[in-house]
Coordinates of C-alpha atoms in Angstrom, one line a residue:
Chain H
X271 CA 107.3 101.4 68.5
X272 CA 108.5 100.0 65.4
X273 CA 105.2 99.8 63.2
X274 CA 102.1 102.1 64.1
X275 CA 100.0 100.1 66.6
X276 CA 96.5 99.4 65.7
X277 CA 93.5 101.2 67.6
X278 CA 92.8 97.8 69.2
X279 CA 96.4 97.9 70.3
X280 CA 96.1 101.5 71.6
X281 CA 93.2 100.8 73.6
X282 CA 94.8 97.7 75.2
X283 CA 97.8 99.8 76.2
X284 CA 95.8 102.4 77.7
X285 CA 93.9 100.0 79.7
X286 CA 96.9 98.4 81.0
X287 CA 98.1 102.3 82.3
X288 CA 94.7 103.2 83.5
X289 CA 94.5 100.0 85.6
X290 CA 98.2 100.6 87.0
X291 CA 97.3 104.2 87.9
X292 CA 93.8 104.1 88.8
X293 CA 92.9 100.4 89.4
X294 CA 90.1 100.3 86.9
X295 CA 89.6 96.9 85.6
X296 CA 90.9 97.0 81.9
X297 CA 87.5 95.3 80.6
X298 CA 85.7 98.9 82.0
X299 CA 88.0 100.8 79.7
X300 CA 86.2 101.3 76.3
X301 CA 86.1 103.9 73.8
X302 CA 82.8 105.4 75.0
X303 CA 84.0 105.9 78.7
X304 CA 84.6 109.3 80.0
X305 CA 87.6 109.3 82.3
X306 CA 86.1 111.5 85.0
X307 CA 82.6 110.7 84.7
X308 CA 82.5 107.1 84.1
X309 CA 86.0 105.7 85.3
X310 CA 86.4 108.2 88.6
X311 CA 90.0 109.3 87.5
X312 CA 90.8 112.5 88.9
X313 CA 93.1 115.5 87.1
X314 CA 96.1 113.9 89.0
X315 CA 95.9 110.6 88.0
X316 CA 95.1 112.1 84.4
X317 CA 98.7 113.4 84.4
X318 CA 100.2 110.2 85.3
X319 CA 98.2 108.5 82.6
X320 CA 99.3 111.1 80.3
X321 CA 103.0 110.5 81.1
X322 CA 102.9 106.8 80.7
X323 CA 101.0 107.0 77.3
X324 CA 103.7 109.2 75.9
X325 CA 106.5 106.7 77.0
X326 CA 104.7 103.6 75.8
X327 CA 103.1 105.2 72.5
X328 CA 106.0 107.9 71.8
X329 CA 103.6 110.6 71.4
X330 CA 103.5 114.1 72.9
X331 CA 100.5 115.0 75.0
X332 CA 100.4 118.6 75.7
X333 CA 98.4 120.1 78.6
X334 CA 95.9 121.5 76.2
X335 CA 95.5 118.5 74.2
X336 CA 95.0 116.4 77.5
X337 CA 92.1 118.8 78.5
X338 CA 90.4 117.7 75.3
X339 CA 90.8 114.1 75.9
X340 CA 87.3 113.4 77.6
X341 CA 86.6 109.7 76.7
X342 CA 88.9 107.0 76.3
X343 CA 88.2 107.2 72.6
X344 CA 89.4 110.3 72.5
X345 CA 92.6 109.4 73.6
X346 CA 93.0 106.4 71.4
X347 CA 92.0 108.8 68.4
X348 CA 94.8 111.2 69.7
X349 CA 97.6 108.6 69.9
X350 CA 96.7 106.8 66.7
X351 CA 96.9 110.5 64.9
X352 CA 100.1 111.7 66.6
X353 CA 102.0 108.5 66.9
Chain E
X844 CA 87.3 122.0 135.4
X845 CA 85.8 121.1 132.0
X846 CA 82.3 121.6 131.3
X847 CA 81.6 118.7 128.6
X848 CA 82.4 115.0 129.6
X849 CA 84.5 113.5 126.8
X850 CA 85.2 109.8 126.3
X851 CA 87.2 107.4 124.1
X852 CA 84.9 105.1 122.2
X853 CA 87.3 103.6 119.6
X854 CA 90.9 102.6 119.3
X855 CA 93.2 102.1 116.2
X856 CA 96.8 101.5 115.8
X857 CA 99.8 100.0 113.9
X858 CA 103.1 99.7 115.5
X859 CA 106.3 97.7 115.3
X860 CA 104.7 95.3 117.8
X861 CA 101.4 94.8 115.8
X862 CA 99.3 95.9 113.0
X863 CA 96.3 96.8 115.3
X864 CA 95.6 97.6 119.0
X865 CA 94.9 94.1 120.3
X866 CA 98.1 92.6 118.9
X867 CA 100.5 95.8 119.9
X868 CA 98.7 95.5 123.7
X869 CA 99.3 91.9 123.7
X870 CA 102.7 92.0 122.6
X871 CA 103.4 94.6 125.3
X872 CA 102.1 92.6 128.0
X873 CA 103.7 89.5 126.8
X874 CA 107.1 91.7 126.8
X875 CA 107.8 91.2 123.3
X876 CA 110.4 93.3 121.4
X877 CA 109.7 95.6 118.4
X878 CA 113.1 96.8 117.9
X879 CA 115.2 95.2 114.8
X880 CA 118.4 95.7 113.0
X881 CA 117.9 98.1 110.4
X882 CA 118.7 96.1 107.0
X883 CA 118.3 99.0 104.5
X884 CA 121.3 99.2 102.4
X885 CA 122.0 102.9 103.1
X886 CA 123.3 102.3 106.8
X887 CA 126.3 101.1 105.6
X888 CA 126.5 103.1 102.7
X889 CA 126.6 106.3 104.6
X890 CA 128.5 104.4 107.5
X891 CA 125.6 105.6 109.7
X892 CA 126.5 104.8 113.7
X893 CA 122.9 103.6 114.7
X894 CA 122.0 100.4 112.7
X895 CA 118.6 100.1 114.6
X896 CA 115.1 100.6 113.8
X897 CA 111.4 99.8 114.9
X898 CA 109.7 99.1 111.8
X899 CA 106.1 98.4 111.3
X900 CA 105.1 94.9 112.2
X901 CA 102.9 94.8 109.3
X902 CA 103.7 96.6 105.9
X903 CA 100.7 99.1 105.1
X904 CA 100.6 98.1 101.8
X905 CA 99.8 94.3 102.6
X906 CA 96.5 96.2 104.0
X907 CA 95.6 98.9 101.8
X908 CA 94.5 98.3 98.0
X909 CA 97.3 99.0 95.8
X910 CA 96.2 101.8 94.1
X911 CA 95.2 103.7 97.2
X912 CA 98.9 102.6 98.8
X913 CA 100.3 104.2 95.5
X914 CA 98.5 107.5 96.2
X915 CA 99.6 107.9 100.1
X916 CA 102.7 108.4 101.7
X917 CA 103.6 105.7 104.1
X918 CA 102.8 108.3 106.9
X919 CA 99.0 108.8 105.4
X920 CA 98.8 105.0 105.0
X921 CA 99.4 104.2 108.4
X922 CA 97.1 107.0 109.6
X923 CA 94.1 106.0 107.2
X924 CA 94.7 102.1 108.8
X925 CA 94.7 103.3 112.4
X926 CA 91.5 105.8 111.9
X927 CA 89.8 102.8 110.0
X928 CA 90.1 100.5 113.2
X929 CA 89.3 103.2 115.7
X930 CA 86.3 104.1 113.7
X931 CA 85.2 100.5 113.4
X932 CA 86.0 100.0 117.2
X933 CA 83.5 103.1 117.9
X934 CA 81.0 101.0 116.0
X935 CA 81.0 103.3 113.1
X936 CA 80.3 102.1 109.5
X937 CA 82.3 103.6 106.5
X938 CA 79.9 106.7 105.5
X939 CA 78.3 106.5 102.4
X940 CA 75.8 108.8 100.5
X941 CA 73.1 106.3 102.0
X942 CA 74.3 106.0 105.6
X943 CA 76.6 109.0 107.5
X944 CA 76.9 107.1 111.0
X945 CA 77.8 110.6 112.3
X946 CA 76.5 113.9 111.0
X947 CA 79.4 115.3 109.1
X948 CA 79.0 118.8 110.1
X949 CA 79.8 117.4 114.0
X950 CA 82.6 115.3 113.0
X951 CA 86.2 116.6 113.0
X952 CA 89.8 115.2 112.9
X953 CA 92.8 116.1 114.8
X954 CA 95.8 114.0 113.7
X955 CA 99.4 115.3 114.5
X956 CA 102.8 114.5 112.9
X957 CA 106.3 115.4 113.7
X958 CA 107.5 115.8 109.8
X959 CA 104.7 114.4 107.6
X960 CA 105.9 113.0 104.4
X961 CA 109.7 113.4 104.3
X962 CA 110.3 110.1 102.7
X963 CA 107.8 111.3 99.4
X964 CA 109.9 114.8 99.3
X965 CA 113.2 113.0 99.2
X966 CA 112.3 110.3 97.0
X967 CA 110.5 112.8 94.4
X968 CA 113.7 115.2 94.7
X969 CA 115.9 112.0 93.5
X970 CA 113.4 111.5 90.7
X971 CA 113.4 115.1 89.7
X972 CA 117.0 115.0 89.8
X973 CA 117.5 111.7 87.8
X974 CA 114.5 111.8 85.4
X975 CA 113.3 115.2 85.2
X976 CA 110.0 116.8 85.8
X977 CA 107.7 114.4 83.7
X978 CA 108.3 111.8 86.2
X979 CA 107.9 113.6 89.2
X980 CA 104.2 112.8 90.6
X981 CA 101.5 114.9 90.9
X982 CA 100.6 113.7 94.1
X983 CA 104.0 114.9 95.4
X984 CA 102.7 118.0 97.4
X985 CA 99.5 115.9 98.8
X986 CA 101.7 113.0 99.8
X987 CA 104.3 115.3 101.6
X988 CA 102.5 117.8 103.4
X989 CA 101.9 117.1 106.9
X990 CA 98.1 117.7 107.0
X991 CA 97.7 115.0 104.4
X992 CA 97.1 112.1 107.0
X993 CA 94.5 113.9 108.8
X994 CA 93.0 115.4 105.6
X995 CA 92.8 111.6 104.1
X996 CA 91.0 110.3 107.2
X997 CA 88.6 113.4 107.0
X998 CA 87.4 112.7 103.5
X999 CA 87.2 109.0 104.2
X1000 CA 84.9 109.6 107.1
X1001 CA 83.4 112.6 105.7
X1002 CA 84.4 114.9 108.6
X1003 CA 83.2 118.6 107.7
X1004 CA 83.7 120.2 111.2
X1005 CA 87.3 120.8 110.6
X1006 CA 90.4 118.8 109.8
X1007 CA 93.7 119.9 111.8
X1008 CA 97.2 118.8 112.3
X1009 CA 99.4 120.0 114.9
X1010 CA 103.2 119.6 114.6
X1011 CA 105.0 119.5 118.1
X1012 CA 107.6 116.7 116.9
X1013 CA 107.3 113.8 119.4
X1014 CA 104.4 115.5 121.4
X1015 CA 102.4 115.5 118.2
X1016 CA 100.2 112.6 118.8
X1017 CA 99.4 113.6 122.3
X1018 CA 98.7 117.3 121.4
X1019 CA 96.3 115.9 118.5
X1020 CA 94.4 114.3 121.3
X1021 CA 94.5 117.4 123.7
X1022 CA 93.4 119.7 120.8
X1023 CA 90.6 117.2 120.0
X1024 CA 89.3 117.2 123.5
X1025 CA 89.2 121.0 123.3
X1026 CA 87.1 121.1 120.2
X1027 CA 84.7 119.3 122.0
X1028 CA 84.8 121.4 124.9
X1029 CA 84.3 124.4 122.5
X1030 CA 81.2 122.9 121.0
X1031 CA 82.8 122.7 117.5
X1032 CA 82.5 118.8 117.2
X1033 CA 80.5 115.8 119.0
X1034 CA 83.2 113.3 117.4
X1035 CA 86.7 113.9 116.6
X1036 CA 89.3 111.2 115.3
X1037 CA 92.3 112.0 116.9
X1038 CA 95.9 110.8 117.5
X1039 CA 99.0 111.1 115.5
X1040 CA 101.1 109.3 113.0
X1041 CA 104.7 109.1 111.9
X1042 CA 107.1 107.2 109.1
X1043 CA 110.3 108.9 108.6
X1044 CA 112.7 106.1 108.4
X1045 CA 115.2 107.5 106.0
X1046 CA 119.1 108.1 105.9
X1047 CA 118.5 111.7 106.4
X1048 CA 116.6 111.5 109.3
X1049 CA 118.7 108.7 111.0
X1050 CA 121.8 110.7 109.7
X1051 CA 120.3 114.0 111.6
X1052 CA 119.4 112.2 114.5
X1053 CA 123.0 110.4 114.7
X1054 CA 124.6 114.0 114.2
X1055 CA 122.4 115.2 117.4
X1056 CA 123.6 112.1 119.2
X1057 CA 120.5 111.2 120.3
X1058 CA 120.1 107.3 119.2
X1059 CA 121.1 104.2 120.5
X1060 CA 124.2 102.3 119.1
X1061 CA 123.8 99.4 120.6
X1062 CA 123.8 97.7 117.4
X1063 CA 124.7 93.9 118.4
X1064 CA 121.4 93.6 120.6
X1065 CA 118.6 95.3 119.1
X1066 CA 116.1 93.7 121.6
X1067 CA 118.2 95.5 124.5
X1068 CA 118.8 98.9 123.0
X1069 CA 115.7 100.7 124.3
X1070 CA 116.2 100.8 127.7
X1071 CA 114.4 104.0 129.4
X1072 CA 115.4 104.3 133.2
X1073 CA 118.1 101.8 132.9
X1074 CA 121.8 102.9 134.0
X1075 CA 123.1 101.9 130.7
X1076 CA 120.7 103.6 128.2
X1077 CA 122.4 105.2 125.3
X1078 CA 119.8 106.8 123.6
X1079 CA 116.5 106.1 121.5
X1080 CA 115.4 103.9 118.5
X1081 CA 113.7 105.7 115.7
X1082 CA 110.5 104.0 115.3
X1083 CA 107.4 104.2 113.1
X1084 CA 103.8 104.1 113.8
X1085 CA 100.2 105.6 114.2
X1086 CA 97.6 105.7 116.8
X1087 CA 94.0 106.9 116.5
X1088 CA 91.2 107.2 119.1
X1089 CA 87.6 108.2 118.5
X1090 CA 86.7 110.9 121.1
X1091 CA 83.1 111.5 121.7
X1092 CA 80.8 113.8 123.8
X1093 CA 79.5 111.3 126.7
X1094 CA 76.1 112.1 126.0
X1095 CA 76.5 111.6 122.6
X1096 CA 78.1 108.1 123.0
X1097 CA 75.5 107.0 125.6
X1098 CA 72.6 107.9 123.2
X1099 CA 73.9 105.4 121.0
X1100 CA 75.1 102.9 123.6
X1101 CA 78.7 102.9 122.6
X1102 CA 81.3 101.0 124.6
X1103 CA 83.5 103.6 126.5
X1104 CA 87.1 102.9 127.2
X1105 CA 87.8 105.8 129.4
X1106 CA 87.2 109.5 129.9
X1107 CA 89.4 112.2 128.9
X1108 CA 89.4 114.2 131.8
X1109 CA 92.1 117.1 131.0
X1110 CA 95.5 117.7 129.7
X1111 CA 98.1 120.0 130.3
X1112 CA 100.3 121.8 127.6
X1113 CA 103.5 124.0 128.1
X1114 CA 106.3 124.9 126.3
X1115 CA 110.0 125.4 127.9
X1116 CA 111.3 128.7 126.0
X1117 CA 114.7 127.2 126.7
X1118 CA 116.4 125.0 124.1
X1119 CA 115.5 123.7 120.8
X1120 CA 116.4 119.7 121.8
X1121 CA 117.2 119.9 125.3
X1122 CA 114.6 120.0 128.4
X1123 CA 114.9 122.7 131.0
X1124 CA 117.2 121.5 133.7
X1125 CA 114.4 122.0 136.2
X1126 CA 111.8 120.4 134.2
X1127 CA 109.6 123.8 134.8
X1128 CA 107.5 123.2 131.6
X1129 CA 106.9 119.3 132.3
X1130 CA 105.8 119.8 135.9
X1131 CA 103.6 122.6 134.9
X1132 CA 102.1 120.2 132.1
X1133 CA 101.3 117.5 134.7
X1134 CA 100.1 119.8 137.4
X1135 CA 97.6 121.9 134.7
X1136 CA 96.5 118.4 133.6
X1137 CA 95.5 117.6 137.1
X1138 CA 93.7 120.9 137.7
X1139 CA 91.8 121.0 134.6
X1140 CA 90.5 117.5 135.6
X1141 CA 89.5 118.6 139.1
X1142 CA 91.7 116.2 140.8
X1143 CA 94.7 116.2 143.0
X1144 CA 98.2 114.7 142.4
X1145 CA 97.4 112.0 144.8
X1146 CA 94.3 110.6 142.7
X1147 CA 96.9 110.1 139.9
X1148 CA 97.9 106.4 140.2
X1149 CA 99.9 105.8 137.0
X1150 CA 102.1 107.8 134.5
X1151 CA 102.9 106.4 130.9
X1152 CA 106.2 108.2 130.7
X1153 CA 107.8 109.9 127.2
X1154 CA 111.1 108.3 128.7
X1155 CA 112.9 107.5 125.3
X1156 CA 115.8 105.9 126.8
X1157 CA 118.3 109.1 126.5
X1158 CA 120.7 109.8 129.4
X1159 CA 119.6 113.4 130.3
X1160 CA 115.8 113.2 129.2
X1161 CA 114.6 109.9 131.4
X1162 CA 115.8 111.4 134.8
X1163 CA 114.7 114.8 134.2
X1164 CA 111.2 113.6 133.4
X1165 CA 111.3 111.3 136.6
X1166 CA 112.2 114.1 138.6
X1167 CA 109.4 116.2 137.0
X1168 CA 107.1 113.4 137.8
X1169 CA 108.1 113.4 141.5
X1170 CA 107.6 116.9 141.5
X1171 CA 104.2 117.4 139.9
X1172 CA 102.5 114.2 141.1
X1173 CA 104.8 112.6 144.0
X1174 CA 106.4 109.2 144.5
X1175 CA 103.6 107.1 144.7
X1176 CA 102.5 106.7 141.0
X1177 CA 103.5 104.0 138.9
X1178 CA 105.3 104.3 136.0
X1179 CA 106.0 102.5 132.6
X1180 CA 107.9 103.5 129.7
X1181 CA 106.7 101.3 126.7
X1182 CA 109.4 102.7 124.3
X1183 CA 111.3 100.1 125.6
X1184 CA 109.4 97.8 123.5
X1185 CA 108.6 99.8 120.1
X1186 CA 111.0 102.6 120.3
X1187 CA 110.2 106.0 119.5
X1188 CA 107.4 106.6 117.3
X1189 CA 108.1 110.2 117.1
X1190 CA 104.6 112.0 116.2
X1191 CA 103.0 108.9 116.6
X1192 CA 104.4 108.3 120.1
X1193 CA 101.8 110.2 122.2
X1194 CA 98.8 108.8 120.2
X1195 CA 99.9 105.1 120.6
X1196 CA 101.1 105.7 124.3
X1197 CA 97.8 107.4 125.2
X1198 CA 96.1 104.1 123.8
X1199 CA 98.3 101.9 126.2
X1200 CA 97.5 104.8 129.1
X1201 CA 93.8 104.0 128.6
X1202 CA 93.9 100.6 128.0
X1203 CA 96.0 100.1 131.4
X1204 CA 92.8 101.9 133.1
X1205 CA 90.4 99.8 131.3
X1206 CA 92.1 96.4 132.0
X1207 CA 93.5 97.6 135.4
X1208 CA 96.9 96.4 134.0
X1209 CA 99.8 98.4 133.9
X1210 CA 102.6 96.8 131.0
X1211 CA 106.1 96.5 132.3
X1212 CA 109.3 98.1 131.2
X1213 CA 111.4 96.1 129.1
X1214 CA 115.1 96.1 129.5
X1215 CA 115.1 97.7 132.8
X1216 CA 117.7 95.5 134.7
X1217 CA 119.3 98.3 137.0
X1218 CA 117.3 101.4 137.6
X1219 CA 119.0 104.8 137.6
X1220 CA 119.5 105.6 141.1
X1221 CA 118.3 109.2 140.0
X1222 CA 114.9 107.9 138.9
X1223 CA 113.4 107.6 142.4
X1224 CA 110.0 105.9 141.3
X1225 CA 108.1 102.7 141.2
X1226 CA 108.9 101.6 137.4
X1227 CA 106.9 98.1 136.2
X1228 CA 109.5 95.7 135.6
X1229 CA 109.3 91.9 134.8
X1230 CA 105.3 91.2 134.6
X1231 CA 102.6 93.4 134.0
X1232 CA 101.2 94.9 137.1
X1233 CA 97.7 94.4 138.2
X1234 CA 96.4 97.5 139.6
X1235 CA 93.1 99.2 139.8
X1236 CA 93.5 102.7 138.2
X1237 CA 91.2 105.7 138.4
X1238 CA 93.2 108.1 136.9
X1239 CA 96.3 108.0 134.8
X1240 CA 98.7 110.4 132.6
X1241 CA 100.3 110.1 129.3
X1242 CA 103.2 112.2 128.9
X1243 CA 104.5 113.3 125.8
X1244 CA 107.5 115.9 125.2
X1245 CA 108.9 117.1 122.0
X1246 CA 112.0 118.9 120.2
X1247 CA 111.1 122.5 120.7
X1248 CA 110.3 122.2 124.1
X1249 CA 106.8 120.9 123.9
X1250 CA 105.5 119.3 127.1
X1251 CA 101.9 117.6 126.8
X1252 CA 100.1 115.7 129.5
X1253 CA 97.0 113.8 128.7
X1254 CA 94.7 113.0 131.7
X1255 CA 92.5 109.8 131.5
X1256 CA 90.1 108.5 134.1
X1257 CA 88.1 105.3 134.3
X1258 CA 84.8 105.6 132.6

């Protein structure tokens, strides 16, 4: 990406990835939602989501960081900080 | 003899003839053909001598939700589709926390497959080669493992009495049903979702079968390529499909007023200990499998009115089986060979053909064998040709044999 994306753009991009991988409606992908508890995403899908997010935003998400991304908001903040 | 009566209360299938049991059965009775030219680009790329395939009539991705489909290998997809049909046909709803139609501790799954998920294995290997580790799916192993189809069905229907997968090549589907019957006999379960599935049409499997010289190369006439028992047969056509039945303890089925298609009265299961792909020349294993099934059912060979033959349309196999049928049961049995219509479904074959066998009893109608224009003089049996045969059947056997020397005969009787 040429410019740093805004938080809203990151959220929108994540929502598209989550829909593609796990079939969650984009409107349900909001900052306060837990990937596991609220969106019913399993650990296998989280790996796919992380790889797609890396490609889309040009960030690295190592496994020990991925484990800390409990909510969609956590993921948005991580991407915003590391992009 | 068996101690516990076991009945079939639900049927499900997806085959080259149709996306469910009724469309498959209707197409079979109507004499329709499920064998097509294999239009994949790799047939020409690798100069494969066999240009035919019996691909599914209904693409599983048209049935399953997109996200579920992408998490399942094609073999798992079709097992789930067939299991849902069988489960609903048996009168059960999909389990929820509020309602579990069968006690999970008394429900099991027994779904066999010849290979499992080779297409996933090979596709993901390509991805590793071309795109590297990051792009390899985290679902690779659960998609390629042969117990995946049974496991997914077990999760959806909440089966906690055990989920099992047998791999006996082209006998897998029949062995899956036989093992399910045994589980109910042993008291491990009251209801078992049983059958087989296969979806392995890929350049390497086709190439391998070509190299073992087992596939038909009647490329110009797909509709006439699979011709069991005919003098001009030249090999089988590789197909894909799944068949699933709900087996149930008879008193369990009666207590809930379930419709019963047929009774499973016994099976015979033997191994040739002879050659990895060839039949035993005297057919000792096949004969013993049929004889054991008759004995276990407490019947005599004259009670068996019909055999749904394994007959794949190979030169050696078909006449070997015919001789074994004559020896084990006699020349009175009426025979059909449905692979003429939908090819060889490998691990799905024994399950789909078991369904056809028990429907033949249920409806009193044996489908005809397509393409049987000149019967091989060595067959010596009454094979149904032309129109379906109306005949009241008390007992019938489905034969399924597999590479490795596996011989399975499942015996069904009228309910």
